[in-house]
PDB file of C-alpha atoms in Angstrom:
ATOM      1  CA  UNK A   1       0.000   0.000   0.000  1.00 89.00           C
ATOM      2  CA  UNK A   2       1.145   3.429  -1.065  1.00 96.00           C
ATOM      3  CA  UNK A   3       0.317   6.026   1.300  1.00 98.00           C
ATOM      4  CA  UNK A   4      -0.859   9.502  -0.440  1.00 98.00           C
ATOM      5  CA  UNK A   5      -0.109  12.066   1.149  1.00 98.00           C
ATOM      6  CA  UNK A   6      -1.325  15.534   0.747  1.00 98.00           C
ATOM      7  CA  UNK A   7       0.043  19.264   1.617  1.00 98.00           C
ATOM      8  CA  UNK A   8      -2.598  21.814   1.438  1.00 96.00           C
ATOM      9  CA  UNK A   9      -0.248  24.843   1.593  1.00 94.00           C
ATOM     10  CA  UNK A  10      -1.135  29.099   1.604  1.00 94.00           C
ATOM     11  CA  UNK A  11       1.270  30.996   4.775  1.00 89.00           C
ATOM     12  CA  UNK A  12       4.586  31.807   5.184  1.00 87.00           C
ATOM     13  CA  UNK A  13       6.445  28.959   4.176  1.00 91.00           C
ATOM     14  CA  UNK A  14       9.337  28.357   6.689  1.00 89.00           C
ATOM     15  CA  UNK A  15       7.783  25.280   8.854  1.00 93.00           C
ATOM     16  CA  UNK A  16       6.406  23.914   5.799  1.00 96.00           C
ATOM     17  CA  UNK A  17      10.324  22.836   4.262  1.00 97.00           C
ATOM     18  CA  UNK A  18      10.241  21.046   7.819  1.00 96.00           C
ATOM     19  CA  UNK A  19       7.249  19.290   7.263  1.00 97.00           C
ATOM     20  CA  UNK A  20       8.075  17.888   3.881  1.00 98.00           C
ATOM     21  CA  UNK A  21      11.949  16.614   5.015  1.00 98.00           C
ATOM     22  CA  UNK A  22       9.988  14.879   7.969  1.00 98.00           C
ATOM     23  CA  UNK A  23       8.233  13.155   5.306  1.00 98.00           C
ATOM     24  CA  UNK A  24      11.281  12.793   3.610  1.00 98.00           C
ATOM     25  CA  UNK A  25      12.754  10.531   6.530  1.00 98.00           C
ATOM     26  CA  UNK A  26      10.073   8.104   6.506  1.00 98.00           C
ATOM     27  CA  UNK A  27      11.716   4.288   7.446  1.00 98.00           C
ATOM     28  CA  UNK A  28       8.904   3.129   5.188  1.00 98.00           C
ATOM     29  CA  UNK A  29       9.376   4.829   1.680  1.00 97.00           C
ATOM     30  CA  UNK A  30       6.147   3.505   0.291  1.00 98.00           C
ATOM     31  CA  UNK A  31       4.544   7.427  -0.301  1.00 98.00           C
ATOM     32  CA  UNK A  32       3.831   9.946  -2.331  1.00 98.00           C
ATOM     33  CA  UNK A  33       3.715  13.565  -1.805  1.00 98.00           C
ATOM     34  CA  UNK A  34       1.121  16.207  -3.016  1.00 98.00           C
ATOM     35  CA  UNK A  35       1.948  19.895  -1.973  1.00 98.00           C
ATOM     36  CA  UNK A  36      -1.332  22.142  -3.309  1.00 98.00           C
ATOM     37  CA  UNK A  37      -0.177  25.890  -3.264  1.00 97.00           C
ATOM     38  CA  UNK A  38      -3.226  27.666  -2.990  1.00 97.00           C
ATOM     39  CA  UNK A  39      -1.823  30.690  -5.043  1.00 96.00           C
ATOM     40  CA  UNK A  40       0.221  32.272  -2.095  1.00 96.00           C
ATOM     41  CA  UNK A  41       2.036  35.261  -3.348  1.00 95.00           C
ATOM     42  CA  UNK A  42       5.139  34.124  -2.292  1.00 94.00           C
ATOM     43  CA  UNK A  43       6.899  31.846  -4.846  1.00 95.00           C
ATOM     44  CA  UNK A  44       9.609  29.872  -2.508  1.00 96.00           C
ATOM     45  CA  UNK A  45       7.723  27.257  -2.510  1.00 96.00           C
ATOM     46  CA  UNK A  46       7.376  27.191  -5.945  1.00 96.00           C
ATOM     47  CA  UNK A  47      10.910  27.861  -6.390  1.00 97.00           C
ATOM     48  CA  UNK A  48      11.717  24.756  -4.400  1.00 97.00           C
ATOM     49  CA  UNK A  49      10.027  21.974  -4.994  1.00 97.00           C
ATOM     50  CA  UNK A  50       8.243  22.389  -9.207  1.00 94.00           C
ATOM     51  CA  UNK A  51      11.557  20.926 -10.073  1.00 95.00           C
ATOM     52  CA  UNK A  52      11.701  18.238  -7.422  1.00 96.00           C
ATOM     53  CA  UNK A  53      14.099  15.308  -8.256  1.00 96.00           C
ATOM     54  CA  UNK A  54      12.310  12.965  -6.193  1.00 97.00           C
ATOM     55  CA  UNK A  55       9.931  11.464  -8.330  1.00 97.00           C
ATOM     56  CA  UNK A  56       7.382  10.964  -5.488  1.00 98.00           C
ATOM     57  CA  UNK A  57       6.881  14.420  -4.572  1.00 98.00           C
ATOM     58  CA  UNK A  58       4.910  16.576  -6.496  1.00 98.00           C
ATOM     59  CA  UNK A  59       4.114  19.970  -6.608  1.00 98.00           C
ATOM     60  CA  UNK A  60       0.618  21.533  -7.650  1.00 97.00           C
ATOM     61  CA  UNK A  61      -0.747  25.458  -7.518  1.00 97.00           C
ATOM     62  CA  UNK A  62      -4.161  26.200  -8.090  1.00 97.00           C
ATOM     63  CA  UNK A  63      -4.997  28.806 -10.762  1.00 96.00           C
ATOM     64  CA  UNK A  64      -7.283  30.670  -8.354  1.00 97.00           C
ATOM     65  CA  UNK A  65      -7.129  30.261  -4.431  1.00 97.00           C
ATOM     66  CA  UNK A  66      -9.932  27.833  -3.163  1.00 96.00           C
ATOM     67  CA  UNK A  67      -9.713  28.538   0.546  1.00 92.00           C
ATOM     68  CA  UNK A  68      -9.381  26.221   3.444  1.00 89.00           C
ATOM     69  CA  UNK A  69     -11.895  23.672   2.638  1.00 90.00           C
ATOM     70  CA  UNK A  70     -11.500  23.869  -1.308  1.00 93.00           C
ATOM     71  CA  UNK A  71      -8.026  22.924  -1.282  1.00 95.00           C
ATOM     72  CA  UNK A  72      -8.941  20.004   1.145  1.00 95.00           C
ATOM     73  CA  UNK A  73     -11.709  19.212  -1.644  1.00 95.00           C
ATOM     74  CA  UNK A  74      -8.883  19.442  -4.240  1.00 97.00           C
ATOM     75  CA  UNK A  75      -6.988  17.075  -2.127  1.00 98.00           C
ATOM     76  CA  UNK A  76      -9.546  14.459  -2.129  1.00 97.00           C
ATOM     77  CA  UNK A  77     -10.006  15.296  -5.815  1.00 97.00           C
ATOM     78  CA  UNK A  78      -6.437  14.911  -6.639  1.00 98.00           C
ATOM     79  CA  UNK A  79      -6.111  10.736  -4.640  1.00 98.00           C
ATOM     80  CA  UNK A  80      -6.329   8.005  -6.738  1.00 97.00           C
ATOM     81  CA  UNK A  81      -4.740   5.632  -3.881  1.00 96.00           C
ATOM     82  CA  UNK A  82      -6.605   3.416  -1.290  1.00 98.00           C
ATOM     83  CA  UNK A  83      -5.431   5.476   1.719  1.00 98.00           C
ATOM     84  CA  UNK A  84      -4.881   9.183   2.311  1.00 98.00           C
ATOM     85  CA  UNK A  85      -3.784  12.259   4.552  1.00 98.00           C
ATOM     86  CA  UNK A  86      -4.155  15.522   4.309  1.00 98.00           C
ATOM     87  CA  UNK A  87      -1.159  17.065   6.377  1.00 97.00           C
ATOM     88  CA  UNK A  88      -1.005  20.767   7.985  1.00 94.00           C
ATOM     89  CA  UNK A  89       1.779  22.649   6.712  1.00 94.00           C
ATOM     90  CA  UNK A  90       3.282  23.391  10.214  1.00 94.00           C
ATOM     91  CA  UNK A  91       2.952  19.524  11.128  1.00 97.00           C
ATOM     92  CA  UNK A  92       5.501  16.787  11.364  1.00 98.00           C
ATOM     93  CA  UNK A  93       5.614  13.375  10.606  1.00 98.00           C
ATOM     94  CA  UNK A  94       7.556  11.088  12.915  1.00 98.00           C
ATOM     95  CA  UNK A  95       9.820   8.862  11.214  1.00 98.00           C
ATOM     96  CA  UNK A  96       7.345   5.737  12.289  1.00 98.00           C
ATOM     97  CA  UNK A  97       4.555   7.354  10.692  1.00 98.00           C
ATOM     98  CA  UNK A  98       3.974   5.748   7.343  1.00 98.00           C
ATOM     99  CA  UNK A  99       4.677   2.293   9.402  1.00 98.00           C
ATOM    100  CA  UNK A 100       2.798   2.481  11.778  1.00 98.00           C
ATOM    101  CA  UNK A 101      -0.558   3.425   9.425  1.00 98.00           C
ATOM    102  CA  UNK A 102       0.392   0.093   7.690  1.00 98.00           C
ATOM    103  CA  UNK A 103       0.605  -1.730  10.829  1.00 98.00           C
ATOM    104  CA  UNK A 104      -2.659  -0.793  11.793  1.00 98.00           C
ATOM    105  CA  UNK A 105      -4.506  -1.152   8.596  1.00 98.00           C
ATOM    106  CA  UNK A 106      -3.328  -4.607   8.510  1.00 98.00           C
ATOM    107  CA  UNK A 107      -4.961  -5.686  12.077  1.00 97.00           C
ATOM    108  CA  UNK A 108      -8.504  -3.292  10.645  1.00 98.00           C
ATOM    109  CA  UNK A 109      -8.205  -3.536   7.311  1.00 98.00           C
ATOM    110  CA  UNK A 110     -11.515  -2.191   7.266  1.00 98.00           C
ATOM    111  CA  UNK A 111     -11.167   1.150   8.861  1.00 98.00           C
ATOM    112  CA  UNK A 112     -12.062   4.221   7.186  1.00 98.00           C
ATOM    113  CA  UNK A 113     -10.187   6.558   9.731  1.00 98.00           C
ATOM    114  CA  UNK A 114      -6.400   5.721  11.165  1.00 98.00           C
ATOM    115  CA  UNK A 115      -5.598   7.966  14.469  1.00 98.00           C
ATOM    116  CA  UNK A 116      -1.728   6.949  15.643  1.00 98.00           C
ATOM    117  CA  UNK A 117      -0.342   8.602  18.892  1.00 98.00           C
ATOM    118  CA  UNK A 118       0.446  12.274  19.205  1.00 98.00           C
ATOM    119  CA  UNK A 119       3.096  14.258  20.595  1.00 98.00           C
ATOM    120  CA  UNK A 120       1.990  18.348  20.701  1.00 97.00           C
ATOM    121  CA  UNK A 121       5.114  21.103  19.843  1.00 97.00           C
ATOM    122  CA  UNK A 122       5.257  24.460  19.875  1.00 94.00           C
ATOM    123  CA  UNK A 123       6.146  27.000  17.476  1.00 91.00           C
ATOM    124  CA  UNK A 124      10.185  26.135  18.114  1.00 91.00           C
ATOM    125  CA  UNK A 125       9.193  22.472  18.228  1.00 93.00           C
ATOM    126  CA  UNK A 126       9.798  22.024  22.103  1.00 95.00           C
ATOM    127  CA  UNK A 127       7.377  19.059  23.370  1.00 96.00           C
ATOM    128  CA  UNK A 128       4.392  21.072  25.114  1.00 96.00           C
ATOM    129  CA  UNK A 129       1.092  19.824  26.946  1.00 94.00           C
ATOM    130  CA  UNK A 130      -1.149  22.375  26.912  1.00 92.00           C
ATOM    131  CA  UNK A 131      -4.664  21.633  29.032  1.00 89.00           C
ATOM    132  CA  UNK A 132      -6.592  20.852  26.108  1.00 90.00           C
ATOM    133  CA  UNK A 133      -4.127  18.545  24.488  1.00 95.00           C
ATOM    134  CA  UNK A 134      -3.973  16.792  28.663  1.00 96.00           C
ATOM    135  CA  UNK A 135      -7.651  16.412  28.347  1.00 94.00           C
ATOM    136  CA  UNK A 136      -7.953  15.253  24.502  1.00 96.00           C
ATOM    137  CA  UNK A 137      -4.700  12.593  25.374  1.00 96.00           C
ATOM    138  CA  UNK A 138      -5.824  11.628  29.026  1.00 96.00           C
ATOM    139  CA  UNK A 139      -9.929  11.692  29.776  1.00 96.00           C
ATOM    140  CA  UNK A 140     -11.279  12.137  25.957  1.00 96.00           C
ATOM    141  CA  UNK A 141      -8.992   9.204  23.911  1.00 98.00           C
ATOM    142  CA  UNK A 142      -9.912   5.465  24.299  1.00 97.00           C
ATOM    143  CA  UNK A 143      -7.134   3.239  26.182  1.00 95.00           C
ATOM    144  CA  UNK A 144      -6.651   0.525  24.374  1.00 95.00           C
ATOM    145  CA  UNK A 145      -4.052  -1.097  26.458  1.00 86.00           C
ATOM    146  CA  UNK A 146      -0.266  -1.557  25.386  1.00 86.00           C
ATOM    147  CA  UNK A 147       0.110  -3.329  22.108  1.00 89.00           C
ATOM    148  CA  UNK A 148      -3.786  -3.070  21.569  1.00 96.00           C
ATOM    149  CA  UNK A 149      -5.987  -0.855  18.836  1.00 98.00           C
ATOM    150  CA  UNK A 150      -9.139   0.648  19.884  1.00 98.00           C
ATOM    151  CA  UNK A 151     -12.137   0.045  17.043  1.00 98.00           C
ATOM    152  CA  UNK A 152     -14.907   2.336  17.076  1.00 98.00           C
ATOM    153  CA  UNK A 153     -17.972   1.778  14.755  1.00 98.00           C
ATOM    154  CA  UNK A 154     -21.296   3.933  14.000  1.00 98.00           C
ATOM    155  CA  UNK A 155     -22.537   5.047  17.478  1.00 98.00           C
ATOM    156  CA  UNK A 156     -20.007   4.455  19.573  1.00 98.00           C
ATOM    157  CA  UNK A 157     -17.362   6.590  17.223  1.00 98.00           C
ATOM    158  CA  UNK A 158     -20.053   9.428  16.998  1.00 98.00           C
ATOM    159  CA  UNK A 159     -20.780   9.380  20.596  1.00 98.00           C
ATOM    160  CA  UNK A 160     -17.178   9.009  21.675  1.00 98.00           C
ATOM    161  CA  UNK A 161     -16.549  12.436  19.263  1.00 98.00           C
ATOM    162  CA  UNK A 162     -19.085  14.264  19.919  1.00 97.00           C
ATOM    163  CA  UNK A 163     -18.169  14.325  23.886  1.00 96.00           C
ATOM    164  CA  UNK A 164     -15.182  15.924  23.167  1.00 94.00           C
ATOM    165  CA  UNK A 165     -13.214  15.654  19.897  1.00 95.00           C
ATOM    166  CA  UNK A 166      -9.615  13.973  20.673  1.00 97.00           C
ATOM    167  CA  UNK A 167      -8.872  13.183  17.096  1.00 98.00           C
ATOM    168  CA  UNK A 168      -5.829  15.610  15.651  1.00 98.00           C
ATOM    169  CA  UNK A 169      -7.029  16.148  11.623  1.00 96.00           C
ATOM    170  CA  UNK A 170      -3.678  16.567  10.154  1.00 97.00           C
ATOM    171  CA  UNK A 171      -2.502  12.977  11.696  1.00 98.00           C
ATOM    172  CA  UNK A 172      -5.374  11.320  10.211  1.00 98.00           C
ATOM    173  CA  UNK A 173      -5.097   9.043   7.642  1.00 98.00           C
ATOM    174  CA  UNK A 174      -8.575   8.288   5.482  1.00 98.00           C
ATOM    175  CA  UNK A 175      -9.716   5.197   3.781  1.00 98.00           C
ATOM    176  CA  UNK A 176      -9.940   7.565   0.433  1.00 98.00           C
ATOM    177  CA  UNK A 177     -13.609   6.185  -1.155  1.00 98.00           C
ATOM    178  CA  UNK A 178     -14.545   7.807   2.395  1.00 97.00           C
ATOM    179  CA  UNK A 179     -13.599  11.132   1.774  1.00 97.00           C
ATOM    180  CA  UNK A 180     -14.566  10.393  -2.017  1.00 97.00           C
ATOM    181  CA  UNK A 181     -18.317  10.259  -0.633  1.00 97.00           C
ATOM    182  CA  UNK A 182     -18.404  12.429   2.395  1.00 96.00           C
ATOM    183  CA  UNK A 183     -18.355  15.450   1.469  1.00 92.00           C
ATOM    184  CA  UNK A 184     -17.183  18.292   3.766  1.00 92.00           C
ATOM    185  CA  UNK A 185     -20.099  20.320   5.490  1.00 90.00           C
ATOM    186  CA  UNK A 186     -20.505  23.976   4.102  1.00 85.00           C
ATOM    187  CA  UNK A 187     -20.752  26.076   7.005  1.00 82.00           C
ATOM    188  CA  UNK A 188     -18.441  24.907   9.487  1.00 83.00           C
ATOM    189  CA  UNK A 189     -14.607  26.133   8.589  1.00 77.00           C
ATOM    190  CA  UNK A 190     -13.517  25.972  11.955  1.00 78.00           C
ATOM    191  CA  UNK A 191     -14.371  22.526  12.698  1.00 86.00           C
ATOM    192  CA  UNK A 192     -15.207  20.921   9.591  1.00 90.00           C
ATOM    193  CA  UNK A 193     -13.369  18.285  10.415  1.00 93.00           C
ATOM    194  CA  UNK A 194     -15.579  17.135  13.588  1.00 95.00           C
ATOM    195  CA  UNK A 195     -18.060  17.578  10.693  1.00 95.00           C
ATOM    196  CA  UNK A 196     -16.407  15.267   8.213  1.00 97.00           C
ATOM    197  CA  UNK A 197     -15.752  13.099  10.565  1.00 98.00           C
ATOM    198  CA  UNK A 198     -19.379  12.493  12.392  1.00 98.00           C
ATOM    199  CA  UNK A 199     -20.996  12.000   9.233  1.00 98.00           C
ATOM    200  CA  UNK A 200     -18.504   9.218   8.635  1.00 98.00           C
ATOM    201  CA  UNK A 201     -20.179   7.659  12.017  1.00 98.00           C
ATOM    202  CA  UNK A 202     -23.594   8.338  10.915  1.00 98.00           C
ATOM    203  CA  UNK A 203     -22.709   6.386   7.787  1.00 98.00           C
ATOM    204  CA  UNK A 204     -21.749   3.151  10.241  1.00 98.00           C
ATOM    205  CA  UNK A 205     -17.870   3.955   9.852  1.00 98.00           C
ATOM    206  CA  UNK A 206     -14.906   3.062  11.663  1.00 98.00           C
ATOM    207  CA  UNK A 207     -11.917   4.267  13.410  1.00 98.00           C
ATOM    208  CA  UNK A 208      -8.924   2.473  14.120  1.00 98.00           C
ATOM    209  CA  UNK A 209      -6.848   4.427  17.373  1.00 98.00           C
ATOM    210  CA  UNK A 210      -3.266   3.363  17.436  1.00 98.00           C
ATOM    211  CA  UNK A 211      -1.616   4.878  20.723  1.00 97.00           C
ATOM    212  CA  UNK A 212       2.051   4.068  19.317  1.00 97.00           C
ATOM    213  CA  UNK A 213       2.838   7.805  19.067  1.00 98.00           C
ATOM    214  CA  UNK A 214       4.084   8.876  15.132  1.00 98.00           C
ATOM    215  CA  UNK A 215       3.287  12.590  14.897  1.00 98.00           C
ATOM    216  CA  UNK A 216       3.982  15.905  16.254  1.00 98.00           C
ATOM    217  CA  UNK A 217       0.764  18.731  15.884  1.00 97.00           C
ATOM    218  CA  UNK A 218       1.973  22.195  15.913  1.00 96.00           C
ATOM    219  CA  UNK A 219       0.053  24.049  18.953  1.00 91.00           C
ATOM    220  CA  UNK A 220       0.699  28.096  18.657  1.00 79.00           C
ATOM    221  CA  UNK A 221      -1.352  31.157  19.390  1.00 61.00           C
ATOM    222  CA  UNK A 222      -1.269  32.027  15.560  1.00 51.00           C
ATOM    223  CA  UNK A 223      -3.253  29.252  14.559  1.00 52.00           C
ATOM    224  CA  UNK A 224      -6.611  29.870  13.173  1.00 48.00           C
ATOM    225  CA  UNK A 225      -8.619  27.834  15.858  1.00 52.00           C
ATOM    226  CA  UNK A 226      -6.829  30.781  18.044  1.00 55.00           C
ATOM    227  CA  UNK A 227      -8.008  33.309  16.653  1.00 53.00           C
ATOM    228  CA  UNK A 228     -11.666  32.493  16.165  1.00 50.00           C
ATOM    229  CA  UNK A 229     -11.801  31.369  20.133  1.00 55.00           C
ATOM    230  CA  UNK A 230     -10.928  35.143  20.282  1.00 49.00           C
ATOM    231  CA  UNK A 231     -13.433  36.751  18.317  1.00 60.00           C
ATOM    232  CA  UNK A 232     -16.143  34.150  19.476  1.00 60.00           C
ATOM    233  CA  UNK A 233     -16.631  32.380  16.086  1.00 70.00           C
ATOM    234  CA  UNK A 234     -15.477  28.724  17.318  1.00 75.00           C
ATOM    235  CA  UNK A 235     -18.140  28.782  19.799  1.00 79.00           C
ATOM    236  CA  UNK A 236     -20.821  30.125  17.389  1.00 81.00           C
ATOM    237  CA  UNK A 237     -19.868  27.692  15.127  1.00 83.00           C
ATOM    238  CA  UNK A 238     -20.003  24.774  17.828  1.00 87.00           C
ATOM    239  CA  UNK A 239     -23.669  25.408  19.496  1.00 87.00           C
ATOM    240  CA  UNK A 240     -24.994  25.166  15.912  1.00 90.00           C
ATOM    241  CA  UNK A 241     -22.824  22.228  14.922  1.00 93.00           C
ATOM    242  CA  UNK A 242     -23.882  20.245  18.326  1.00 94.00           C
ATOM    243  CA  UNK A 243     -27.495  21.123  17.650  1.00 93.00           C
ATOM    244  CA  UNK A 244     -27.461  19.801  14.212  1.00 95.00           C
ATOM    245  CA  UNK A 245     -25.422  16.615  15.791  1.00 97.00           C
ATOM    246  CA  UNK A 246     -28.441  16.256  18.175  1.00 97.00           C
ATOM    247  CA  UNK A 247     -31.026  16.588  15.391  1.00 97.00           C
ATOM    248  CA  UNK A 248     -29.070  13.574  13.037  1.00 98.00           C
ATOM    249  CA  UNK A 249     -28.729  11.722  16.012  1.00 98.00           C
ATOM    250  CA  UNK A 250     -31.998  11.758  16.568  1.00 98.00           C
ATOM    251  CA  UNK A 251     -33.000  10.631  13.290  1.00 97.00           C
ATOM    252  CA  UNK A 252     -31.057   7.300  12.972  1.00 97.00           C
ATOM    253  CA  UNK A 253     -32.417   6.718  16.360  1.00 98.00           C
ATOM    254  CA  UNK A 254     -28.740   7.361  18.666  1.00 98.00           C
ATOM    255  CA  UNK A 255     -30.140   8.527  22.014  1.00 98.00           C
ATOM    256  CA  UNK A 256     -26.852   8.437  23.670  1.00 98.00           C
ATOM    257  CA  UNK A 257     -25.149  10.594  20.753  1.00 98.00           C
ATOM    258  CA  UNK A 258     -28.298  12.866  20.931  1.00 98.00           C
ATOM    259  CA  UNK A 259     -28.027  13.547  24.440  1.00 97.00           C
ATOM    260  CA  UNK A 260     -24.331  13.847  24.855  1.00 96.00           C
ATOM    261  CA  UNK A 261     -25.127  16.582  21.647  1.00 95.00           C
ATOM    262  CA  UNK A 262     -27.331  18.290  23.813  1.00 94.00           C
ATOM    263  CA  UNK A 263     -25.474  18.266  26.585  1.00 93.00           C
ATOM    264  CA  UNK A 264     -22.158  19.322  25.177  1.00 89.00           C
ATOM    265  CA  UNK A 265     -20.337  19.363  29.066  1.00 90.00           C
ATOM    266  CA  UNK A 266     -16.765  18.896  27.597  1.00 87.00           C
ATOM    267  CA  UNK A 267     -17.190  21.765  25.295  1.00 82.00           C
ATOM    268  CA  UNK A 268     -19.147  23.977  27.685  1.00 85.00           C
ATOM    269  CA  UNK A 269     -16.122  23.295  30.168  1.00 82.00           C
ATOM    270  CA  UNK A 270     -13.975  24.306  27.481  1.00 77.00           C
ATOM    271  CA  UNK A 271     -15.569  27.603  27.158  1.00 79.00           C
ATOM    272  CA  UNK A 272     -15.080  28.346  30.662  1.00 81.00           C
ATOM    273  CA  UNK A 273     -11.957  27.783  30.471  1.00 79.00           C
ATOM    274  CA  UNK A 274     -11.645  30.149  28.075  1.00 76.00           C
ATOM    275  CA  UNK A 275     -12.686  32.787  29.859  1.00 77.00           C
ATOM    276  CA  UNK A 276     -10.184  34.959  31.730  1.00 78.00           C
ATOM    277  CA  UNK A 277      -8.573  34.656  28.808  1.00 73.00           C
ATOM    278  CA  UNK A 278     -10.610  36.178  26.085  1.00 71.00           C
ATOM    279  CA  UNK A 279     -11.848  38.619  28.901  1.00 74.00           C
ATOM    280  CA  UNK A 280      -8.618  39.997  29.029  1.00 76.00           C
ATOM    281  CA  UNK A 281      -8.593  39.830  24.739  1.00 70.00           C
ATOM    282  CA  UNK A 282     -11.856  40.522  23.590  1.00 68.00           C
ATOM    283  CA  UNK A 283     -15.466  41.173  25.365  1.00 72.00           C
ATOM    284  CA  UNK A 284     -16.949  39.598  22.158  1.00 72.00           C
ATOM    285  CA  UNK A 285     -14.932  35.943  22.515  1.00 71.00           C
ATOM    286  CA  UNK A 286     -16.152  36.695  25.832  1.00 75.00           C
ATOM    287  CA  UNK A 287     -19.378  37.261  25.533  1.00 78.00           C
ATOM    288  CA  UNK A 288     -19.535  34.364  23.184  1.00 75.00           C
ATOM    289  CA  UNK A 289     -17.640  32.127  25.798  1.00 75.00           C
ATOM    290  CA  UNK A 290     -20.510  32.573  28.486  1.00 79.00           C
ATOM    291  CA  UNK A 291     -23.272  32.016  25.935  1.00 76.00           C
ATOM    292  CA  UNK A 292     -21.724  28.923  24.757  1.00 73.00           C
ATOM    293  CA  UNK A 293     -21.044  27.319  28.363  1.00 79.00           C
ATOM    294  CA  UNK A 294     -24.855  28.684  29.762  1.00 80.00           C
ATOM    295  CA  UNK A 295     -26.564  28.686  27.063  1.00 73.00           C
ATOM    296  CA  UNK A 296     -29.157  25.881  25.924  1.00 51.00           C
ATOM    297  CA  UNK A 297     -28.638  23.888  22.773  1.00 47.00           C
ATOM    298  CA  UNK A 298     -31.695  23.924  20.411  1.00 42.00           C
ATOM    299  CA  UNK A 299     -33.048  21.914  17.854  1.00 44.00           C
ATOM    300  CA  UNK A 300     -32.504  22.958  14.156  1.00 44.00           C
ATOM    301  CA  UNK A 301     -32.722  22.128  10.429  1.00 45.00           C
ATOM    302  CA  UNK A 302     -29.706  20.140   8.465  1.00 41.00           C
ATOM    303  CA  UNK A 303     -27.354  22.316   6.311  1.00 42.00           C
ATOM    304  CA  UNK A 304     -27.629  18.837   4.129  1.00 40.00           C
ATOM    305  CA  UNK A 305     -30.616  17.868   2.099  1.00 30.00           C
TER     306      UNK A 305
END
């Protein structure tokens, strides 16, 4: 199996060399490499890589910029192989990575998602463990047990995600007639991803959890998620995603994944917190932060026909 691997790219393009040469020093070579400039003014990466000798990297820029979620579409667009990942540019592959994916699709060959273990860096690539990251790795993941993969199908996936989402996007590696099918959510460009990646449940999917850590997510204040905890959008964005949840729980009859929906504790705790922080940043984020932990979920229509 040939791993695909894709490299949505538009920012300043310094971590985004480190990112590829992680990839680079893969002990399995079995992969090939997509980056997907989405027109960023800046030509070094350009520069770099349209002549690449290695004949499994390639390099691709879009003739008009597609945004967040289009160049993810044009990812998904672009794979022709079984399996696929769509990497952050700031990300980094341990050198286990590609391995360990194999490893696990072999014991569920059947999986449609592959989560391996995660270490979090900073921006200068020290080892951090921020609270989120402490509750994502330590209350939120399954524990499989050493030498053991957790399997979650249909309700119990959706349920276990929709508690609290412990999954890390750019790690994950994707059965690709998934992605092929699922289309991602308009609506939701913060966490699209949750999005993606409940419907998969809904559809009676599965994830495979491998704890054997073999990547490193980039944590910094500059990230988008970041910003849009600041100006309150993430939280907007998550009452009406976790009321829709509740409503397409509902439907395919999921009472647990309804009411955990509804209930939304881990991301209500989340907002608060939030709080003394974005009180200090921004009475909006703020404002949006108490809303989100005190407010009351509601029912609503699907953005999906």
């Amino acid at each position: 199996m040939t791993l695909e691997i894709f490299l949505p790219y538009w920012g300043e393009p310094s971590l985004l060399f480190e990112t590829v040469d992680s990839v680079r020093r893969q002990e399995d070579g079995d992969w090939r490499l997509t980056i997907i400039d989405d027109c960023y003014p800046d030509l070094t990466v350009r520069d770099a890589f349209v002549d690449e000798p290695d004949e499994r990297i390639t390099y691709r820029r879009n003739e008009v910029n597609l945004g967040i979620t289009g160049n993810f579409r044009e990812a998904v667009r672009l794979a022709r192989g079984a399996h696929m990942a769509i990497l952050g540019s700031d990300d980094l592959l341990q050198p286990n990575y590609v391995e360990t994916v194999k490893r696990t699709l072999d014991l569920v060959p059947h999986a449609d998602v592959v989560q391996v273990g995660v270490d979090v860096i900073d921006e200068r690539g020290v080892r951090v463990r921020p609270l989120v990251d402490r509750v994502k790795q330590d209350v939120l993941a399954p524990k499989p047990g050493p030498g053991r993969i957790a399997v979650l199908s249909g309700e119990r996936m959706a349920t276990s995600l929709i508690r609290g989402d412990w999954l890390y996007w750019p790690s994950l590696v994707f059965a690709t007639r998934r992605l092929k099918t699922t289309p991602f959510r308009d609506g939701f460009p913060i966490i699209q991803d949750l999005g993606l990646l409940m419907d998969i449940a809904f559809d009676d999917g599965t994830l495979a959890y491998n704890p054997i850590t073999a990547f490193s997510y980039r944590r910094h204040s500059a990230s988008a998620s970041q910003e849009t905890l600041v100006d309150g959008s993430r939280f907007r964005d998550e009452r009406e995603y976790y009321a829709l949840a509740a409503q397409l729980a509902d439907r395919r009859g999921w009472r647990r994944t309804a009411r955990t929906a509804r209930w939304r504790v881990m991301s209500r705790l989340h907002a608060v917190a939030e709080l003394p922080h974005l009180a200090r940043a921004n009475r909006a984020g703020a404002a949006s932060a108490l809303a989100h932990a005190f407010g009351v979920t509601a029912r609503r229509g699907s953005r999906r026909a």
